[in-house]
């Protein structure tokens, strides 16, 4: 009989390999779905900083309005475990509302999250 199977494996650097029995493919970098973004909602009066945690890859963060206008973009190449985005220094000209945070790593990984900003 012919069996079909699918597998996932990780090495010590958290690189992921996937296969279907005929080929194996390495997906470099961490799983972006594990990244934590807080606080949400982000209340500026009580906390000036937005935190992005578990960011073990080099990546770019972009923040968009619901209408699709880009209001922030920054490349983080230092592989920090904790990134801070300051409202006062980075986003002082945006208003309260719902925003989309797009996190892209250098290995074609992409994760989009929604966050509420309250001034």
Short mmCIF file of N, CA and C in Angstrom, two decimals, residues 7-11 14-19 25-27:
data_model
loop_
_atom_site.label_atom_id
_atom_site.label_comp_id
_atom_site.label_asym_id
_atom_site.label_seq_id
_atom_site.Cartn_x
_atom_site.Cartn_y
_atom_site.Cartn_z
N UNK A 7 4.61 15.84 8.02
CA UNK A 7 5.30 15.97 9.30
C UNK A 7 5.84 17.38 9.46
N UNK A 8 6.10 17.72 10.74
CA UNK A 8 6.77 18.95 11.10
C UNK A 8 7.88 18.59 12.08
N UNK A 9 9.03 19.21 11.95
CA UNK A 9 10.14 18.98 12.87
C UNK A 9 10.85 20.30 13.10
N UNK A 10 11.48 20.44 14.25
CA UNK A 10 12.20 21.66 14.61
C UNK A 10 13.63 21.30 15.01
N UNK A 11 14.57 22.17 14.64
CA UNK A 11 15.94 21.97 15.11
C UNK A 11 16.17 22.84 16.34
N UNK A 14 15.05 26.48 16.40
CA UNK A 14 13.60 26.67 16.15
C UNK A 14 13.28 26.83 14.68
N UNK A 15 14.13 26.32 13.81
CA UNK A 15 13.81 26.29 12.39
C UNK A 15 12.88 25.11 12.14
N UNK A 16 11.89 25.33 11.34
CA UNK A 16 10.85 24.33 11.12
C UNK A 16 11.04 23.66 9.77
N UNK A 17 10.93 22.34 9.75
CA UNK A 17 10.94 21.58 8.51
C UNK A 17 9.57 20.92 8.35
N UNK A 18 9.03 20.98 7.16
CA UNK A 18 7.76 20.32 6.88
C UNK A 18 7.96 19.41 5.67
N UNK A 19 7.20 18.36 5.62
CA UNK A 19 7.31 17.44 4.50
C UNK A 19 6.02 16.69 4.27
N UNK A 25 10.84 20.64 3.22
CA UNK A 25 11.08 22.07 3.06
C UNK A 25 11.39 22.68 4.42
N UNK A 26 12.46 23.45 4.52
CA UNK A 26 12.81 24.14 5.75
C UNK A 26 12.18 25.52 5.74
N UNK A 27 11.52 25.87 6.82
CA UNK A 27 10.96 27.20 7.02
C UNK A 27 11.79 27.87 8.10
#
